[in-house]
Amino acid sequence: GLTADKHYTCIFLDVIMPGIDGYQVCKMIKARKSVKATAVVMLTSKSSPFDKIRGAMAGCDAYLTKPVDEERLLEVIAKFLPTTQA
């Protein structure tokens, strides 16, 4: 719901959340044309190949597993930060 009020460059989601899982939330975010360009990163302890495929099918832009490697996290964040033109 917050994506309707404000633009986000990147949203981090866990798969396990109360009431609705992160895959469903990701699908809902990606279905909205106004926020389709927003990057969705799954950050979760669910590390099976099946879980990663579900993330890709939901439309997530990156899938990171806990404990997350700090360098990989920084790479993912840098990938989705807007670049400024000099």
mmCIF file of C-alpha atoms in Angstrom:
data_model
loop_
_atom_site.group_PDB
_atom_site.id
_atom_site.type_symbol
_atom_site.label_atom_id
_atom_site.label_comp_id
_atom_site.label_asym_id
_atom_site.label_seq_id
_atom_site.Cartn_x
_atom_site.Cartn_y
_atom_site.Cartn_z
ATOM 1 C CA GLY A 1 0.000 0.000 0.000
ATOM 2 C CA LEU A 2 2.855 2.422 0.682
ATOM 3 C CA THR A 3 3.965 2.274 -2.960
ATOM 4 C CA ALA A 4 0.833 4.212 -3.911
ATOM 5 C CA ASP A 5 1.889 7.175 -1.789
ATOM 6 C CA LYS A 6 5.622 7.372 -2.379
ATOM 7 C CA HIS A 7 8.210 6.271 -4.947
ATOM 8 C CA TYR A 8 10.786 3.761 -3.792
ATOM 9 C CA THR A 9 13.948 2.880 -5.699
ATOM 10 C CA CYS A 10 14.324 -0.475 -3.991
ATOM 11 C CA ILE A 11 12.166 -2.528 -1.639
ATOM 12 C CA PHE A 12 13.549 -5.335 0.523
ATOM 13 C CA LEU A 13 11.134 -8.158 1.363
ATOM 14 C CA ASP A 14 11.381 -11.267 3.476
ATOM 15 C CA VAL A 15 9.536 -14.336 2.250
ATOM 16 C CA ILE A 16 8.112 -15.105 5.676
ATOM 17 C CA MET A 17 5.761 -12.367 6.828
ATOM 18 C CA PRO A 18 2.539 -12.416 8.862
ATOM 19 C CA GLY A 19 -0.618 -12.851 6.814
ATOM 20 C CA ILE A 20 0.931 -12.724 3.342
ATOM 21 C CA ASP A 21 4.229 -14.000 2.047
ATOM 22 C CA GLY A 22 6.887 -11.953 0.301
ATOM 23 C CA TYR A 23 6.252 -13.666 -3.031
ATOM 24 C CA GLN A 24 2.660 -12.403 -3.034
ATOM 25 C CA VAL A 25 3.724 -8.894 -2.022
ATOM 26 C CA CYS A 26 6.338 -8.867 -4.791
ATOM 27 C CA LYS A 27 3.717 -9.897 -7.368
ATOM 28 C CA MET A 28 1.410 -7.128 -6.147
ATOM 29 C CA ILE A 29 4.194 -4.531 -6.409
ATOM 30 C CA LYS A 30 5.260 -5.656 -9.871
ATOM 31 C CA ALA A 31 1.655 -5.695 -11.097
ATOM 32 C CA ARG A 32 1.292 -1.948 -10.503
ATOM 33 C CA LYS A 33 2.441 -0.079 -13.600
ATOM 34 C CA SER A 34 3.330 3.022 -11.610
ATOM 35 C CA VAL A 35 5.919 1.134 -9.540
ATOM 36 C CA LYS A 36 7.010 -1.528 -12.014
ATOM 37 C CA ALA A 37 10.484 0.043 -12.192
ATOM 38 C CA THR A 38 10.929 -0.280 -8.428
ATOM 39 C CA ALA A 39 13.474 -2.987 -7.663
ATOM 40 C CA VAL A 40 12.316 -5.724 -5.308
ATOM 41 C CA VAL A 41 14.991 -7.640 -3.415
ATOM 42 C CA MET A 42 14.078 -10.742 -1.464
ATOM 43 C CA LEU A 43 16.221 -10.996 1.674
ATOM 44 C CA THR A 44 15.354 -14.242 3.394
ATOM 45 C CA SER A 45 16.529 -17.419 5.088
ATOM 46 C CA LYS A 46 14.681 -19.507 2.465
ATOM 47 C CA SER A 47 17.587 -20.741 0.356
ATOM 48 C CA SER A 48 16.354 -23.745 -1.612
ATOM 49 C CA PRO A 49 16.486 -23.658 -5.418
ATOM 50 C CA PHE A 50 12.672 -23.892 -5.388
ATOM 51 C CA ASP A 51 12.425 -20.747 -3.245
ATOM 52 C CA LYS A 52 14.748 -18.856 -5.590
ATOM 53 C CA ILE A 53 12.650 -19.927 -8.576
ATOM 54 C CA ARG A 54 9.506 -18.760 -6.786
ATOM 55 C CA GLY A 55 11.212 -15.397 -6.231
ATOM 56 C CA ALA A 56 12.047 -15.105 -9.914
ATOM 57 C CA MET A 57 8.497 -16.093 -10.873
ATOM 58 C CA ALA A 58 7.146 -13.434 -8.500
ATOM 59 C CA GLY A 59 9.272 -10.847 -10.324
ATOM 60 C CA CYS A 60 11.948 -10.065 -7.754
ATOM 61 C CA ASP A 61 15.049 -8.364 -9.105
ATOM 62 C CA ALA A 62 17.490 -10.046 -6.717
ATOM 63 C CA TYR A 63 17.316 -12.878 -4.195
ATOM 64 C CA LEU A 64 19.647 -12.789 -1.192
ATOM 65 C CA THR A 65 19.796 -15.377 1.559
ATOM 66 C CA LYS A 66 20.589 -14.863 5.222
ATOM 67 C CA PRO A 67 23.139 -14.548 6.583
ATOM 68 C CA VAL A 68 23.790 -12.140 3.747
ATOM 69 C CA ASP A 69 27.308 -11.518 2.527
ATOM 70 C CA GLU A 70 28.047 -7.820 3.079
ATOM 71 C CA GLU A 71 29.831 -7.392 -0.262
ATOM 72 C CA ARG A 72 26.956 -9.016 -2.144
ATOM 73 C CA LEU A 73 24.437 -6.815 -0.322
ATOM 74 C CA LEU A 74 26.383 -3.684 -1.263
ATOM 75 C CA GLU A 75 26.608 -4.871 -4.894
ATOM 76 C CA VAL A 76 22.851 -5.325 -5.054
ATOM 77 C CA ILE A 77 22.156 -1.946 -3.472
ATOM 78 C CA ALA A 78 24.592 -0.229 -5.863
ATOM 79 C CA LYS A 79 22.955 -1.964 -8.831
ATOM 80 C CA PHE A 80 19.610 -0.352 -8.084
ATOM 81 C CA LEU A 81 20.723 3.108 -6.958
ATOM 82 C CA PRO A 82 19.964 5.806 -9.496
ATOM 83 C CA THR A 83 23.012 7.094 -11.302
ATOM 84 C CA THR A 84 23.617 10.788 -11.690
ATOM 85 C CA GLN A 85 24.792 12.253 -14.938
ATOM 86 C CA ALA A 86 27.790 14.605 -14.665
#
